[in-house]
Tab-separated table of C-alpha atoms and ligand atoms in Angstrom:
chain	number	residue	atom	x	y	z
P	1	UNK	CA	6.701	-20.385	10.820
P	2	UNK	CA	8.826	-17.341	11.469
P	3	UNK	CA	9.052	-14.842	14.301
P	4	UNK	CA	10.864	-11.546	14.656
P	5	UNK	CA	12.662	-11.099	17.956
P	6	UNK	CA	13.664	-7.592	19.021
P	7	UNK	CA	15.642	-6.544	22.066
P	8	UNK	CA	14.605	-2.960	22.689
P	9	UNK	CA	16.527	0.070	23.857
P	10	UNK	CA	19.166	0.289	21.112
P	11	UNK	CA	19.593	3.623	19.346
P	12	UNK	CA	19.488	3.648	15.579
P	13	UNK	CA	22.098	5.372	13.473
P	14	UNK	CA	23.185	5.552	9.857
P	15	UNK	CA	21.193	5.560	6.651
P	16	UNK	CA	18.370	3.516	5.161
P	17	UNK	CA	17.213	3.351	1.540
P	18	UNK	CA	13.516	3.343	0.793
P	19	UNK	CA	12.110	0.951	-1.814
P	20	UNK	CA	9.588	1.705	-4.535
P	21	UNK	CA	5.983	1.955	-3.437
P	22	UNK	CA	4.172	-1.373	-3.216
P	23	UNK	CA	0.885	0.418	-3.842
P	24	UNK	CA	2.246	1.867	-7.098
P	25	UNK	CA	3.827	-1.316	-8.332
P	26	UNK	CA	0.745	-3.530	-7.882
P	27	UNK	CA	-1.565	-1.505	-10.194
P	28	UNK	CA	1.329	-0.846	-12.589
P	29	UNK	CA	1.902	-4.588	-12.995
P	30	UNK	CA	-1.845	-5.056	-13.557
P	31	UNK	CA	-1.824	-2.225	-16.129
P	32	UNK	CA	0.850	-4.058	-18.128
P	33	UNK	CA	-1.930	-6.375	-19.299
P	34	UNK	CA	-3.279	-3.525	-21.458
P	35	UNK	CA	-0.379	-3.439	-23.925
P	36	UNK	CA	0.008	-7.047	-25.082
P	37	UNK	CA	3.680	-6.087	-25.221
P	38	UNK	CA	6.790	-6.193	-23.005
P	39	UNK	CA	7.084	-3.774	-20.058
P	40	UNK	CA	9.943	-3.435	-17.599
P	41	UNK	CA	9.447	-2.213	-14.043
P	42	UNK	CA	12.725	-0.949	-12.591
P	43	UNK	CA	13.651	-0.872	-8.902
P	44	UNK	CA	10.660	-3.083	-8.081
P	45	UNK	CA	10.229	-4.003	-4.410
P	46	UNK	CA	10.669	-7.762	-4.068
P	47	UNK	CA	7.720	-8.338	-1.764
P	48	UNK	CA	5.161	-11.057	-1.183
P	49	UNK	CA	2.290	-8.938	-2.595
P	50	UNK	CA	4.313	-8.241	-5.746
P	51	UNK	CA	4.980	-11.981	-6.171
P	52	UNK	CA	1.243	-12.662	-5.851
P	53	UNK	CA	0.199	-10.190	-8.578
P	54	UNK	CA	2.949	-11.566	-10.835
P	55	UNK	CA	1.525	-15.078	-10.282
P	56	UNK	CA	-1.938	-13.768	-11.163
P	57	UNK	CA	-0.591	-12.474	-14.497
P	58	UNK	CA	1.253	-15.737	-15.114
P	59	UNK	CA	-1.935	-17.686	-14.492
P	60	UNK	CA	-3.518	-15.656	-17.319
P	61	UNK	CA	-0.694	-16.579	-19.699
P	62	UNK	CA	1.801	-13.718	-19.223
P	63	UNK	CA	5.536	-14.338	-19.106
P	64	UNK	CA	6.913	-12.634	-15.979
P	65	UNK	CA	10.623	-12.557	-15.109
P	66	UNK	CA	11.704	-11.276	-11.701
P	67	UNK	CA	15.386	-10.429	-11.440
P	68	UNK	CA	16.244	-10.134	-7.764
P	69	UNK	CA	19.783	-8.894	-8.593
P	70	UNK	CA	18.670	-5.878	-10.607
P	71	UNK	CA	15.197	-5.608	-9.001
P	72	UNK	CA	13.670	-5.479	-12.488
P	73	UNK	CA	10.437	-7.182	-13.436
P	74	UNK	CA	9.962	-7.922	-17.128
P	75	UNK	CA	6.365	-8.615	-18.105
P	76	UNK	CA	5.329	-9.898	-21.512
P	77	UNK	CA	1.530	-9.864	-21.786
P	78	UNK	CA	1.338	-10.892	-25.465
P	79	UNK	CA	0.027	-14.394	-24.703
P	80	UNK	CA	-2.531	-13.434	-22.069
P	81	UNK	CA	-5.745	-15.256	-22.712
P	82	UNK	CA	-9.120	-13.998	-21.542
P	83	UNK	CA	-10.391	-17.573	-21.258
P	84	UNK	CA	-8.029	-18.257	-18.364
P	85	UNK	CA	-9.114	-17.397	-14.832
P	86	UNK	CA	-6.609	-16.646	-12.108
P	87	UNK	CA	-6.788	-19.213	-9.339
P	88	UNK	CA	-9.318	-18.059	-6.745
P	89	UNK	CA	-6.724	-18.542	-3.966
P	90	UNK	CA	-4.536	-15.840	-5.527
P	91	UNK	CA	-7.390	-13.331	-5.697
P	92	UNK	CA	-8.555	-14.137	-2.188
P	93	UNK	CA	-4.995	-13.952	-0.858
P	94	UNK	CA	-4.569	-10.352	-1.929
P	95	UNK	CA	-7.344	-7.884	-2.627
P	96	UNK	CA	-5.164	-5.913	-5.056
P	97	UNK	CA	-5.387	-8.906	-7.458
P	98	UNK	CA	-8.797	-7.475	-8.302
P	99	UNK	CA	-6.946	-4.651	-10.110
P	100	UNK	CA	-6.641	-6.925	-13.153
P	101	UNK	CA	-10.388	-6.611	-13.766
P	102	UNK	CA	-10.225	-3.162	-15.426
P	103	UNK	CA	-7.311	-3.997	-17.762
P	104	UNK	CA	-8.750	-7.416	-18.741
P	105	UNK	CA	-12.171	-5.963	-19.464
P	106	UNK	CA	-10.643	-3.146	-21.470
P	107	UNK	CA	-8.328	-5.319	-23.586
P	108	UNK	CA	-10.479	-8.431	-24.070
P	109	UNK	CA	-14.057	-7.417	-23.233
P	110	UNK	CA	-14.314	-10.363	-20.883
P	111	UNK	CA	-13.059	-11.289	-17.438
P	112	UNK	CA	-14.086	-13.697	-14.701
P	113	UNK	CA	-12.626	-13.436	-11.235
P	114	UNK	CA	-13.196	-14.825	-7.779
P	115	UNK	CA	-14.612	-12.166	-5.438
P	116	UNK	CA	-11.810	-10.843	-3.238
P	117	UNK	CA	-13.653	-11.544	0.029
P	118	UNK	CA	-13.235	-9.753	3.358
P	119	UNK	CA	-10.041	-8.909	5.129
P	120	UNK	CA	-8.767	-8.151	8.605
P	121	UNK	CA	-9.172	-4.388	8.418
P	122	UNK	CA	-12.765	-4.264	7.229
P	123	UNK	CA	-15.272	-5.618	4.753
P	124	UNK	CA	-13.711	-3.726	1.804
P	125	UNK	CA	-16.472	-3.997	-0.807
P	126	UNK	CA	-15.921	-3.620	-4.572
P	127	UNK	CA	-19.199	-1.891	-5.411
P	128	UNK	CA	-17.468	1.292	-6.630
P	129	UNK	CA	-15.252	-0.661	-9.033
P	130	UNK	CA	-18.283	-2.484	-10.456
P	131	UNK	CA	-20.415	0.670	-10.752
P	132	UNK	CA	-17.600	2.227	-12.739
P	133	UNK	CA	-17.345	-0.741	-15.138
P	134	UNK	CA	-21.141	-0.743	-15.594
P	135	UNK	CA	-21.067	2.973	-16.390
P	136	UNK	CA	-18.527	2.171	-19.128
P	137	UNK	CA	-21.048	-0.260	-20.627
P	138	UNK	CA	-19.883	-3.564	-19.164
P	139	UNK	CA	-22.383	-6.183	-18.145
P	140	UNK	CA	-21.509	-7.354	-14.663
P	141	UNK	CA	-22.772	-10.653	-13.243
P	142	UNK	CA	-22.188	-11.849	-9.723
P	143	UNK	CA	-22.735	-15.385	-8.525
P	144	UNK	CA	-21.172	-18.458	-6.905
P	145	UNK	CA	-18.382	-16.299	-5.435
P	146	UNK	CA	-17.364	-14.952	-8.844
P	147	UNK	CA	-17.742	-11.705	-10.716
P	148	UNK	CA	-17.886	-11.747	-14.476
P	149	UNK	CA	-17.653	-8.723	-16.748
P	150	UNK	CA	-18.444	-8.573	-20.466
P	151	UNK	CA	-18.467	-5.789	-23.029
P	152	UNK	CA	-18.008	-5.503	-26.793
P	153	UNK	CA	-15.962	-2.358	-26.323
P	154	UNK	CA	-16.137	-0.145	-23.265
P	155	UNK	CA	-17.564	3.316	-23.927
P	156	UNK	CA	-16.372	6.432	-22.081
P	157	UNK	CA	-18.747	7.996	-19.551
P	158	UNK	CA	-18.931	10.350	-16.566
P	159	UNK	CA	-18.469	8.514	-13.264
P	160	UNK	CA	-18.878	10.034	-9.816
P	161	UNK	CA	-17.345	7.974	-7.002
P	162	UNK	CA	-19.327	8.103	-3.727
P	163	UNK	CA	-15.996	7.774	-1.918
P	164	UNK	CA	-12.536	8.469	-3.385
P	165	UNK	CA	-11.506	4.812	-3.377
P	166	UNK	CA	-7.898	4.243	-4.449
P	167	UNK	CA	-8.533	0.833	-6.000
P	168	UNK	CA	-11.752	1.871	-7.771
P	169	UNK	CA	-10.078	4.972	-9.241
P	170	UNK	CA	-7.192	2.836	-10.541
P	171	UNK	CA	-9.379	0.035	-11.885
P	172	UNK	CA	-11.759	2.422	-13.685
P	173	UNK	CA	-8.859	4.473	-15.054
P	174	UNK	CA	-7.265	1.300	-16.464
P	175	UNK	CA	-10.611	0.204	-17.946
P	176	UNK	CA	-11.153	3.599	-19.581
P	177	UNK	CA	-7.799	3.976	-21.362
P	178	UNK	CA	-8.829	1.697	-24.251
P	179	UNK	CA	-12.540	2.668	-24.169
P	180	UNK	CA	-14.214	4.531	-27.002
P	181	UNK	CA	-14.475	8.249	-26.239
P	182	UNK	CA	-13.882	10.240	-23.064
P	183	UNK	CA	-14.280	9.147	-19.451
P	184	UNK	CA	-14.375	11.573	-16.537
P	185	UNK	CA	-13.915	10.190	-13.005
P	186	UNK	CA	-15.142	12.689	-10.426
P	187	UNK	CA	-14.339	12.516	-6.714
P	188	UNK	CA	-11.423	10.330	-7.749
P	189	UNK	CA	-8.763	9.389	-5.196
P	190	UNK	CA	-5.756	11.747	-5.265
P	191	UNK	CA	-3.040	9.459	-3.880
P	192	UNK	CA	0.445	9.862	-5.416
P	193	UNK	CA	0.303	6.210	-6.492
P	194	UNK	CA	-2.595	7.074	-8.821
P	195	UNK	CA	-0.530	9.797	-10.447
P	196	UNK	CA	2.291	7.275	-10.843
P	197	UNK	CA	-0.054	4.783	-12.519
P	198	UNK	CA	-1.235	7.540	-14.893
P	199	UNK	CA	2.396	8.428	-15.704
P	200	UNK	CA	2.979	4.772	-16.582
P	201	UNK	CA	-0.188	4.535	-18.674
P	202	UNK	CA	0.539	7.818	-20.483
P	203	UNK	CA	4.028	6.648	-21.376
P	204	UNK	CA	2.370	3.508	-22.812
P	205	UNK	CA	0.353	5.836	-25.046
P	206	UNK	CA	-2.746	6.561	-22.952
P	207	UNK	CA	-4.259	10.025	-22.724
P	208	UNK	CA	-4.984	10.798	-19.067
P	209	UNK	CA	-5.203	14.255	-17.476
P	210	UNK	CA	-5.779	15.255	-13.877
P	211	UNK	CA	-4.506	12.119	-12.107
P	212	UNK	CA	-3.561	13.177	-8.577
P	213	UNK	CA	-6.564	15.540	-8.424
P	214	UNK	CA	-10.258	14.918	-7.744
P	215	UNK	CA	-11.188	14.871	-11.444
P	216	UNK	CA	-9.502	12.585	-13.947
P	217	UNK	CA	-10.152	12.843	-17.681
P	218	UNK	CA	-9.279	9.923	-19.932
P	219	UNK	CA	-9.503	9.992	-23.721
P	220	UNK	CA	-9.665	6.413	-24.969
P	221	UNK	CA	-6.957	5.302	-27.418
P	222	UNK	CA	-6.810	2.324	-29.792
P	223	UNK	CA	-3.717	0.607	-28.396
P	224	UNK	CA	-0.885	0.849	-25.918
P	225	UNK	CA	2.748	-0.240	-26.049
P	226	UNK	CA	5.128	-1.697	-23.474
P	227	UNK	CA	7.513	0.718	-21.686
P	228	UNK	CA	10.148	0.941	-18.937
P	229	UNK	CA	9.042	2.577	-15.701
P	230	UNK	CA	10.607	3.357	-12.342
P	231	UNK	CA	7.873	3.736	-9.696
P	232	UNK	CA	7.773	6.399	-6.968
P	233	UNK	CA	9.223	5.811	-3.497
P	234	UNK	CA	7.159	4.155	-0.808
P	235	UNK	CA	5.939	7.008	1.404
P	236	UNK	CA	4.576	4.554	3.998
P	237	UNK	CA	7.873	2.676	4.312
P	238	UNK	CA	9.654	6.038	4.741
P	239	UNK	CA	7.110	7.110	7.374
P	240	UNK	CA	7.614	3.833	9.218
P	241	UNK	CA	11.392	4.406	9.511
P	242	UNK	CA	10.733	8.008	10.616
P	243	UNK	CA	8.573	6.802	13.513
P	244	UNK	CA	11.205	4.153	14.355
P	245	UNK	CA	13.824	6.926	14.662
P	246	UNK	CA	11.474	9.157	16.665
P	247	UNK	CA	10.471	6.466	19.205
P	248	UNK	CA	14.096	5.441	19.814
P	249	UNK	CA	15.268	9.090	19.959
P	250	UNK	CA	17.746	8.356	17.198
P	251	UNK	CA	19.286	10.317	14.363
P	252	UNK	CA	19.030	8.549	11.007
P	253	UNK	CA	19.071	9.551	7.362
P	254	UNK	CA	16.301	8.178	5.156
P	255	UNK	CA	17.068	8.161	1.438
P	256	UNK	CA	14.268	8.000	-1.107
P	257	UNK	CA	11.512	10.412	-0.197
P	258	UNK	CA	9.359	12.799	-2.186
P	259	UNK	CA	8.673	15.759	0.116
P	260	UNK	CA	5.365	16.582	-1.590
P	261	UNK	CA	4.050	13.020	-1.183
P	262	UNK	CA	5.240	12.890	2.438
P	263	UNK	CA	3.639	16.184	3.566
P	264	UNK	CA	0.757	14.719	5.609
P	265	UNK	CA	3.201	12.472	7.502
P	266	UNK	CA	5.942	15.102	7.886
P	267	UNK	CA	3.434	17.651	9.235
P	268	UNK	CA	2.141	15.223	11.871
P	269	UNK	CA	5.630	14.198	12.992
P	270	UNK	CA	6.613	17.866	13.286
P	271	UNK	CA	3.526	18.457	15.417
P	272	UNK	CA	4.765	15.604	17.650
P	273	UNK	CA	7.990	17.592	18.159
P	274	UNK	CA	10.183	15.485	15.834
P	275	UNK	CA	12.907	17.632	14.268
P	276	UNK	CA	13.939	16.880	10.726
P	277	UNK	CA	15.893	18.270	7.844
P	278	UNK	CA	14.990	17.549	4.238
P	279	UNK	CA	17.675	17.614	1.571
P	280	UNK	CA	16.674	16.713	-1.969
P	281	UNK	CA	15.304	13.168	-1.789
P	282	UNK	CA	16.499	12.467	1.769
P	283	UNK	CA	15.398	13.385	5.259
P	284	UNK	CA	17.450	13.363	8.446
P	285	UNK	CA	15.380	12.653	11.534
P	286	UNK	CA	16.738	14.163	14.754
P	287	UNK	CA	14.850	12.062	17.258
P	288	UNK	CA	15.764	13.983	20.390
P	289	UNK	CA	13.361	15.210	23.064
P	290	UNK	CA	9.933	14.073	24.149
P	291	UNK	CA	7.127	13.159	21.790
P	292	UNK	CA	4.104	15.456	22.139
P	293	UNK	CA	0.583	14.016	22.108
P	294	UNK	CA	-1.377	14.857	18.946
P	295	UNK	CA	-4.766	14.089	17.444
P	296	UNK	CA	-4.965	12.299	14.108
P	297	UNK	CA	-7.846	11.670	11.742
P	298	UNK	CA	-7.102	9.347	8.836
P	299	UNK	CA	-8.450	10.616	5.524
P	300	UNK	CA	-7.974	10.021	1.810
P	301	UNK	CA	-4.896	11.825	0.435
P	302	UNK	CA	-3.850	14.588	1.051
P	303	UNK	CA	-5.210	13.741	4.506
P	304	UNK	CA	-3.276	11.606	6.964
P	305	UNK	CA	-2.860	8.079	5.504
P	306	UNK	CA	-4.640	5.170	7.163
P	307	UNK	CA	-1.556	3.091	6.289
P	308	UNK	CA	0.469	5.135	8.851
P	309	UNK	CA	-2.171	5.043	11.586
P	310	UNK	CA	-0.860	1.965	13.424
P	311	UNK	CA	2.764	3.173	13.361
P	312	UNK	CA	1.683	6.562	14.772
P	313	UNK	CA	-0.261	4.823	17.538
P	314	UNK	CA	2.963	3.037	18.470
P	315	UNK	CA	4.822	6.364	18.646
P	316	UNK	CA	2.041	8.118	20.580
P	317	UNK	CA	2.085	5.285	23.134
P	318	UNK	CA	5.097	7.021	24.736
P	319	UNK	CA	4.013	10.625	24.070
P	320	UNK	CA	3.525	13.210	26.826
P	321	UNK	CA	-0.228	13.512	27.240
P	322	UNK	CA	-3.329	12.104	25.608
P	323	UNK	CA	-3.774	11.592	21.867
P	324	UNK	CA	-6.910	10.696	19.942
P	325	UNK	CA	-6.763	8.809	16.657
P	326	UNK	CA	-9.910	8.643	14.525
P	327	UNK	CA	-9.927	6.089	11.718
P	328	UNK	CA	-12.344	7.198	9.003
P	329	UNK	CA	-11.160	5.082	6.052
P	330	UNK	CA	-11.531	1.490	7.329
P	331	UNK	CA	-14.041	0.348	9.930
P	332	UNK	CA	-11.896	-2.220	11.716
P	333	UNK	CA	-8.360	-0.986	11.741
P	334	UNK	CA	-7.399	-1.010	15.411
P	335	UNK	CA	-6.381	-4.669	15.647
P	336	UNK	CA	-2.912	-3.557	16.746
P	337	UNK	CA	-4.294	-1.829	19.868
P	338	UNK	CA	-4.702	-4.988	22.030
P	339	UNK	CA	-1.207	-6.100	20.973
P	340	UNK	CA	0.292	-2.697	21.851
P	341	UNK	CA	-1.472	-2.933	25.224
P	342	UNK	CA	0.381	-6.180	25.878
P	343	UNK	CA	3.542	-4.081	25.616
P	344	UNK	CA	2.310	-1.578	28.213
P	345	UNK	CA	0.581	0.969	25.983
P	346	UNK	CA	-2.511	2.604	27.438
P	347	UNK	CA	-5.046	2.569	24.582
P	348	UNK	CA	-8.834	2.614	24.763
P	349	UNK	CA	-10.929	1.990	21.674
P	350	UNK	CA	-14.340	3.561	21.288
P	351	UNK	CA	-15.843	2.773	17.882
P	352	UNK	CA	-13.711	4.477	15.247
P	353	UNK	CA	-11.612	6.387	17.819
P	354	UNK	CA	-8.666	5.361	19.927
P	355	UNK	CA	-7.610	7.296	23.018
P	356	UNK	CA	-3.931	6.897	23.816
P	357	UNK	CA	-2.564	7.999	27.195
P	358	UNK	CA	1.181	8.248	26.837
P	359	UNK	CA	3.136	6.000	29.222
P	360	UNK	CA	6.714	6.419	30.472
P	361	UNK	CA	7.927	3.070	29.210
P	362	UNK	CA	6.927	0.101	27.108
P	363	UNK	CA	7.889	-3.467	27.913
P	364	UNK	CA	8.714	-6.378	25.628
P	365	UNK	CA	6.035	-9.060	25.224
P	366	UNK	CA	4.859	-11.882	22.974
P	367	UNK	CA	2.669	-10.285	20.329
P	368	UNK	CA	1.108	-11.094	16.963
P	369	UNK	CA	1.082	-9.107	13.723
P	370	UNK	CA	-2.598	-8.999	12.764
P	371	UNK	CA	-2.063	-7.171	9.471
P	372	UNK	CA	0.753	-5.482	7.563
P	373	UNK	CA	0.848	-2.064	9.243
P	374	UNK	CA	-0.128	-3.521	12.638
P	375	UNK	CA	3.042	-5.617	12.348
P	376	UNK	CA	5.094	-2.491	11.598
P	377	UNK	CA	3.609	-0.798	14.687
P	378	UNK	CA	4.716	-3.722	16.866
P	379	UNK	CA	8.262	-3.506	15.493
P	380	UNK	CA	8.349	0.238	16.262
P	381	UNK	CA	7.149	-0.310	19.834
P	382	UNK	CA	9.549	-3.202	20.329
P	383	UNK	CA	12.543	-1.063	19.304
P	384	UNK	CA	11.835	1.256	22.256
P	385	UNK	CA	10.533	-1.299	24.745
P	386	UNK	CA	12.420	-2.601	27.745
P	387	UNK	CA	13.454	-6.222	27.182
P	388	UNK	CA	12.584	-8.653	24.415
P	389	UNK	CA	9.571	-8.707	22.112
P	390	UNK	CA	8.641	-11.692	20.016
P	391	UNK	CA	6.377	-10.970	17.025
P	392	UNK	CA	4.571	-13.863	15.359
P	393	UNK	CA	2.663	-14.004	12.035
P	394	UNK	CA	5.411	-11.969	10.377
P	395	UNK	CA	4.198	-12.991	6.913
P	396	UNK	CA	1.881	-9.986	7.150
P	397	UNK	CA	4.928	-7.711	7.473
P	398	UNK	CA	6.675	-9.371	4.506
P	399	UNK	CA	3.741	-8.399	2.292
P	400	UNK	CA	4.806	-4.759	2.396
P	401	UNK	CA	8.311	-4.171	3.814
P	402	UNK	CA	11.408	-5.091	1.823
P	403	UNK	CA	13.996	-6.785	4.026
P	404	UNK	CA	12.827	-4.989	7.155
P	405	UNK	CA	14.945	-6.816	9.703
P	406	UNK	CA	18.157	-6.370	7.686
P	407	UNK	CA	17.441	-2.687	7.089
P	408	UNK	CA	16.865	-2.203	10.844
P	409	UNK	CA	19.868	-4.349	11.757
P	410	UNK	CA	22.072	-2.164	9.532
P	411	UNK	CA	20.753	0.824	11.506
P	412	UNK	CA	21.896	-0.814	14.761
P	413	UNK	CA	18.676	-2.455	15.976
P	414	UNK	CA	18.941	-5.703	17.893
P	415	UNK	CA	16.588	-7.722	15.716
P	416	UNK	CA	16.526	-11.214	14.279
P	417	UNK	CA	14.172	-13.541	12.475
P	418	UNK	CA	13.856	-17.080	13.742
P	419	UNK	CA	12.101	-20.220	12.563
P	420	UNK	CA	9.998	-22.060	15.088
I	501	LIG	C1	-5.554	1.052	-1.077
I	501	LIG	C2	-4.200	0.625	-0.592
I	501	LIG	C3	-4.231	0.406	0.915
I	501	LIG	C4	-4.743	1.653	1.618
I	501	LIG	C5	-6.056	2.114	1.006
I	501	LIG	C6	-6.538	3.444	1.559
I	501	LIG	C7	-3.310	-0.558	-2.489
I	501	LIG	C8	-2.902	-1.866	-3.087
I	501	LIG	N1	-3.827	-0.618	-1.251
I	501	LIG	O1	-6.467	-0.012	-0.782
I	501	LIG	O2	-2.894	0.126	1.350
I	501	LIG	O3	-4.945	1.375	2.980
I	501	LIG	O4	-5.941	2.250	-0.414
I	501	LIG	O5	-5.574	4.423	1.382
I	501	LIG	O6	-3.122	0.487	-3.086
I	501	LIG	N2	-14.691	1.004	-0.587
I	501	LIG	C9	-16.014	0.773	-0.868
I	501	LIG	N3	-16.329	0.275	-2.092
I	501	LIG	C10	-15.406	-0.005	-3.049
I	501	LIG	C11	-14.043	0.252	-2.761
I	501	LIG	C12	-13.720	0.748	-1.506
I	501	LIG	O7	-16.878	1.016	-0.032
I	501	LIG	O8	-15.766	-0.440	-4.134
I	501	LIG	C13	-14.309	1.513	0.756
I	501	LIG	C14	-13.458	0.512	1.528
I	501	LIG	O9	-14.237	-0.436	2.188
I	501	LIG	C15	-12.703	1.410	2.479
I	501	LIG	C16	-12.529	2.693	1.680
I	501	LIG	O10	-13.463	2.633	0.603
I	501	LIG	O11	-13.477	1.662	3.625
I	501	LIG	C17	-11.134	2.897	1.112
I	501	LIG	O12	-10.796	1.818	0.299
I	501	LIG	P1	-9.865	1.976	-0.994
I	501	LIG	O13	-9.413	3.382	-1.114
I	501	LIG	O14	-10.591	1.353	-2.132
I	501	LIG	O15	-8.650	1.067	-0.584
I	501	LIG	P2	-7.919	-0.026	-1.456
I	501	LIG	O16	-7.800	0.435	-2.862
I	501	LIG	O17	-8.492	-1.354	-1.182
């Protein structure tokens, strides 16, 4: 077991490079199934979640090579076999494994998968994914903890999503690219990662318009080929380092941002009084002065991302005044609040809202990462807290942050990882 130990109160300085977006790379790897050819993902983040989806593809018969020197992943999906089933542990371990359902159904007309199950931040159903596949003509059967999909060939259709689910939009889009005729997904999710997936699919030969908006049109094609792709930067990793600079009142340069993708986060940090300067694909954070209390409501993109909610709660813990955070995307995503309270934060939870009274100082404590972004929030608090913080269950953090303690150490943080 590993822990991260942080001695707070050190200013950060210097530069940090942002990795490619985990939430782009996972569906892109799943989409590689569609070609039956060789694809290369450049600048891939070497993360636990990425390793899991690669193992899922391998369990289906793909040849996957991860080169940790060049950060390239080479995926040959020629020998994928629809008779194989990925081990249920892999699908249960990471919900995003379910993203192989659309590509498998589209290429082979058959797929059987373990149901992804619940997770810490909410029940996270898959009904929207399945409704989409049914609308494309697939027969879906559920039973004994498995979902099975069958179709001769999927047929394009009009699909309206009750909620703009990121995963459902991606899964249906991947199912529709090889379907017969045109598919229109309405009320589709607009996240930048969906646009990135469409860019990848289009370069493979797909015909997708409107990705990144609320209506996506897909004209089915007969086949796709393997390509090279460099995914977009991770806007959540960048936002996490921005809050780390703001809470420690530090000046740092963050390289690898897309200003358009970052707008919801940049606007909220500006409202908090954080000064910044954007130059090309970098931002300099001038973390001087007090943090102002703000209200936040998480929403699908271009609203404020739920994946930055925990990190913002950490920052608002030391703001001047009272902030209210309303979580509208997931029903149980305040698990970090009791841990932040152990560090002196004054947070009250009432249903889907959290009321945060800013305090003058935070203090180091023994805390536990309850999920990926909750873990990031604890690191942010610990950087500013008086004394030492010990964070356990750091495997959650490793699912989504490349080399976080070394990146922070290079910025001057007093941080180390220990085995216990
Ligand atoms: C993706 C991201 C995750 C992010 C989330 C919301 C990846 C790998 N993960 O997760 O980091 O927090 O988007 O931005 O990209 N829902 C249903 N039925 C469904 C599908 C979803 O009711 O069939 C609900 C969920 O329970 C949740 C909401 O829709 O309340 C949003 O979920 P969704 O957008 O699907 O998130 P994910 O794709 O799982």
